[in-house]
Amino acid sequence: MNDFTKDMANALFNQDKINDLFRQKLQQAVNDLLESELTAFLGYNPYERDGWNTGNSRNGAYYRKVDTQFGQIEIKVPRDRNGEFHQHTMPDYKRHTDVLEQTVIKLYSKGVTTREIADLIEKMYGGYYSPAMVSNISKEMIPKVEAYHQRHLSDKFFCVYLDATYIPLKRVTYEREAVYIAIGIKPNGHKEVID
């Protein structure tokens, strides 16, 4: 996650690159969620022996382009061999999204515990997911968030300050949502994104 920290710091200083960074991270998060959804549906991870001779297995994927406020993302929608899997992350034929962006951003702006992720996903999808499916999808995101929060920080900071970037989000109307970033300045003058 150190690369993400560096990318975020560079994007903050170059305002034109921040939307591209968010677009890349959003695309990665959506594709991870779709893959987790298929794993929860099939009941086994890719290449696991448990999946042999079950009567249903992974069968490639198809690609869709979706317009977001950060730009166009390409999502990889996985398929199963029997055609029984119907994903609920992105509604069929929908080419624009607004709720999914808010959820992914809130995953990072909140403390991101398992319970909070489950609450957000349940609010977004309602009865589509059983508690077991929510737990499986949440488990996919936990290692990435924990790795970021538990990374090694510099021992000493000369100064620590908070900064916010306001990003316009379309809900009923356009609203500006704050993304908060804690930045520490080391005694040698280098800046580091703390959280």
Tab-separated table of C-alpha atoms in Angstrom, residues 5-188:
chain	number	residue	atom	x	y	z
A	5	THR	CA	0.212	6.395	-0.449
A	6	LYS	CA	2.731	7.818	-2.914
A	7	ASP	CA	0.152	7.899	-5.709
A	8	MET	CA	-2.335	9.691	-3.458
A	9	ALA	CA	0.229	12.289	-2.364
A	10	ASN	CA	1.282	12.934	-5.973
A	11	ALA	CA	-2.343	13.165	-7.069
A	12	LEU	CA	-3.097	15.732	-4.355
A	13	PHE	CA	-0.319	17.970	-5.597
A	14	ASN	CA	-1.380	17.493	-9.240
A	15	GLN	CA	-5.139	18.013	-9.112
A	16	ASP	CA	-5.662	16.651	-12.639
A	17	LYS	CA	-4.359	13.185	-11.680
A	18	ILE	CA	-6.581	12.610	-8.628
A	19	ASN	CA	-9.636	11.613	-10.683
A	20	ASP	CA	-7.522	9.129	-12.637
A	21	LEU	CA	-6.226	7.589	-9.392
A	22	PHE	CA	-9.762	7.267	-7.993
A	23	ARG	CA	-10.954	5.802	-11.313
A	24	GLN	CA	-8.250	3.109	-11.230
A	25	LYS	CA	-8.964	2.211	-7.584
A	26	LEU	CA	-12.726	2.158	-8.197
A	27	GLN	CA	-12.271	-0.151	-11.197
A	28	GLN	CA	-10.077	-2.491	-9.145
A	29	ALA	CA	-12.556	-2.523	-6.231
A	30	VAL	CA	-15.580	-3.258	-8.468
A	31	ASN	CA	-13.760	-6.091	-10.241
A	32	ASP	CA	-12.710	-7.566	-6.870
A	33	LEU	CA	-16.327	-7.390	-5.648
A	34	LEU	CA	-17.615	-9.130	-8.781
A	35	GLU	CA	-15.061	-11.928	-8.427
A	36	SER	CA	-15.945	-12.303	-4.728
A	37	GLU	CA	-19.619	-12.490	-5.603
A	38	LEU	CA	-19.008	-15.403	-8.000
A	39	THR	CA	-16.807	-17.128	-5.394
A	40	ALA	CA	-19.599	-16.801	-2.815
A	41	PHE	CA	-22.139	-18.146	-5.343
A	42	LEU	CA	-20.040	-21.187	-6.315
A	43	GLY	CA	-18.830	-21.855	-2.771
A	44	TYR	CA	-15.135	-22.271	-3.596
A	45	ASN	CA	-12.148	-20.136	-4.590
A	46	PRO	CA	-10.559	-20.292	-8.056
A	47	TYR	CA	-8.379	-23.354	-8.717
A	48	GLU	CA	-9.492	-25.103	-5.509
A	49	ARG	CA	-9.943	-28.839	-5.597
A	50	ASP	CA	-13.367	-28.462	-3.941
A	51	GLY	CA	-14.729	-27.172	-7.240
A	52	TRP	CA	-13.943	-30.268	-9.281
A	53	ASN	CA	-16.974	-32.279	-10.461
A	54	THR	CA	-19.473	-29.971	-8.764
A	55	GLY	CA	-21.498	-29.530	-11.932
A	56	ASN	CA	-20.838	-25.800	-12.128
A	57	SER	CA	-17.610	-23.842	-12.475
A	58	ARG	CA	-16.162	-20.552	-13.664
A	59	ASN	CA	-16.559	-19.887	-17.359
A	60	GLY	CA	-14.592	-16.770	-18.238
A	61	ALA	CA	-15.989	-13.263	-18.186
A	62	TYR	CA	-17.339	-10.498	-20.352
A	63	TYR	CA	-16.388	-6.832	-20.226
A	64	ARG	CA	-18.594	-3.772	-19.762
A	65	LYS	CA	-17.772	-0.092	-19.762
A	66	VAL	CA	-19.437	2.040	-17.089
A	67	ASP	CA	-19.338	5.834	-16.847
A	68	THR	CA	-18.552	7.189	-13.380
A	69	GLN	CA	-17.826	10.666	-12.114
A	70	PHE	CA	-14.106	9.790	-12.231
A	71	GLY	CA	-14.223	8.646	-15.854
A	72	GLN	CA	-15.032	5.451	-17.708
A	73	ILE	CA	-14.125	2.152	-16.022
A	74	GLU	CA	-14.013	-1.281	-17.609
A	75	ILE	CA	-15.484	-3.997	-15.426
A	76	LYS	CA	-14.930	-7.708	-15.890
A	77	VAL	CA	-18.172	-9.567	-15.146
A	78	PRO	CA	-17.466	-13.251	-14.395
A	79	ARG	CA	-19.710	-16.085	-15.651
A	80	ASP	CA	-20.457	-19.614	-14.515
A	81	ARG	CA	-20.727	-22.621	-16.815
A	82	ASN	CA	-24.439	-23.284	-16.159
A	83	GLY	CA	-25.464	-19.630	-16.573
A	84	GLU	CA	-27.127	-19.528	-13.139
A	85	PHE	CA	-24.979	-16.728	-11.680
A	86	HIS	CA	-26.522	-13.250	-11.749
A	87	GLN	CA	-24.372	-10.563	-10.192
A	88	HIS	CA	-25.959	-7.760	-8.166
A	89	THR	CA	-23.006	-5.377	-7.925
A	90	MET	CA	-23.832	-3.641	-11.202
A	91	PRO	CA	-27.438	-3.778	-12.479
A	92	ASP	CA	-27.781	-5.303	-15.940
A	93	TYR	CA	-27.625	-2.824	-18.827
A	94	LYS	CA	-26.828	0.091	-16.519
A	95	ARG	CA	-24.008	2.185	-17.932
A	96	HIS	CA	-23.923	4.906	-15.249
A	97	THR	CA	-23.408	4.469	-11.521
A	98	ASP	CA	-23.759	6.638	-8.454
A	99	VAL	CA	-24.592	4.421	-5.461
A	100	LEU	CA	-21.620	2.096	-5.994
A	101	GLU	CA	-19.155	4.993	-5.932
A	102	GLN	CA	-20.560	6.279	-2.654
A	103	THR	CA	-20.266	2.833	-1.092
A	104	VAL	CA	-16.671	2.270	-2.171
A	105	ILE	CA	-15.639	5.744	-0.962
A	106	LYS	CA	-17.392	5.175	2.370
A	107	LEU	CA	-15.509	1.888	2.775
A	108	TYR	CA	-12.326	3.945	2.956
A	109	SER	CA	-13.653	7.043	4.735
A	110	LYS	CA	-15.101	5.000	7.610
A	111	GLY	CA	-12.935	2.845	9.839
A	112	VAL	CA	-13.843	-0.115	7.572
A	113	THR	CA	-14.615	-2.870	10.021
A	114	THR	CA	-16.379	-6.037	8.931
A	115	ARG	CA	-19.637	-4.854	10.472
A	116	GLU	CA	-19.510	-1.480	8.698
A	117	ILE	CA	-18.791	-3.090	5.337
A	118	ALA	CA	-21.675	-5.521	5.886
A	119	ASP	CA	-24.013	-2.648	6.845
A	120	LEU	CA	-23.115	-0.658	3.747
A	121	ILE	CA	-23.550	-3.619	1.423
A	122	GLU	CA	-26.869	-4.597	3.033
A	123	LYS	CA	-28.169	-1.023	2.690
A	124	MET	CA	-27.147	-0.961	-0.934
A	125	TYR	CA	-28.388	-4.386	-2.035
A	126	GLY	CA	-31.159	-5.142	0.464
A	127	GLY	CA	-32.173	-8.812	0.441
A	128	TYR	CA	-29.941	-9.935	-2.418
A	129	TYR	CA	-27.179	-11.122	-0.098
A	130	SER	CA	-27.386	-13.619	2.712
A	131	PRO	CA	-25.218	-12.899	5.780
A	132	ALA	CA	-22.751	-15.569	4.592
A	133	MET	CA	-22.359	-13.850	1.219
A	134	VAL	CA	-21.839	-10.455	2.895
A	135	SER	CA	-19.200	-12.015	5.129
A	136	ASN	CA	-17.372	-13.568	2.162
A	137	ILE	CA	-17.374	-10.323	0.202
A	138	SER	CA	-16.228	-8.375	3.278
A	139	LYS	CA	-13.340	-10.787	3.824
A	140	GLU	CA	-11.967	-9.902	0.373
A	141	MET	CA	-11.539	-6.213	1.300
A	142	ILE	CA	-10.289	-6.618	4.888
A	143	PRO	CA	-6.657	-7.602	4.115
A	144	LYS	CA	-6.175	-4.618	1.800
A	145	VAL	CA	-7.565	-2.111	4.283
A	146	GLU	CA	-5.697	-3.641	7.240
A	147	ALA	CA	-2.432	-3.642	5.288
A	148	TYR	CA	-2.885	0.064	4.643
A	149	HIS	CA	-3.767	0.896	8.268
A	150	GLN	CA	-0.939	-1.253	9.704
A	151	ARG	CA	1.848	-0.103	7.414
A	152	HIS	CA	5.044	1.254	8.967
A	153	LEU	CA	4.996	4.997	9.588
A	154	SER	CA	7.956	7.257	10.216
A	155	ASP	CA	8.908	7.509	13.891
A	156	LYS	CA	8.997	11.296	13.941
A	157	PHE	CA	6.925	13.958	12.274
A	158	PHE	CA	7.749	17.642	12.492
A	159	CYS	CA	4.163	18.599	11.720
A	160	VAL	CA	0.891	16.758	11.111
A	161	TYR	CA	-2.073	18.368	9.367
A	162	LEU	CA	-5.394	17.404	7.840
A	163	ASP	CA	-6.414	18.321	4.337
A	164	ALA	CA	-9.641	17.753	2.459
A	165	THR	CA	-10.436	17.518	-1.203
A	166	TYR	CA	-14.040	18.137	-2.139
A	167	ILE	CA	-15.334	15.850	-4.856
A	168	PRO	CA	-18.698	16.530	-6.528
A	169	LEU	CA	-21.066	13.548	-6.193
A	170	LYS	CA	-24.386	13.259	-7.969
A	171	ARG	CA	-27.201	12.171	-5.700
A	172	VAL	CA	-30.578	13.832	-6.166
A	173	THR	CA	-28.563	16.952	-6.955
A	174	TYR	CA	-24.836	17.507	-7.162
A	175	GLU	CA	-23.247	17.660	-3.717
A	176	ARG	CA	-19.633	18.066	-2.729
A	177	GLU	CA	-18.247	15.274	-0.503
A	178	ALA	CA	-15.038	15.778	1.480
A	179	VAL	CA	-12.208	13.237	1.285
A	180	TYR	CA	-9.987	13.791	4.335
A	181	ILE	CA	-6.276	13.032	4.311
A	182	ALA	CA	-3.826	13.217	7.233
A	183	ILE	CA	-0.358	14.265	6.082
A	184	GLY	CA	2.791	14.270	8.201
A	185	ILE	CA	5.939	16.271	7.461
A	186	LYS	CA	9.197	14.609	8.494
A	187	PRO	CA	12.141	16.616	9.900
A	188	ASN	CA	13.895	16.309	6.510
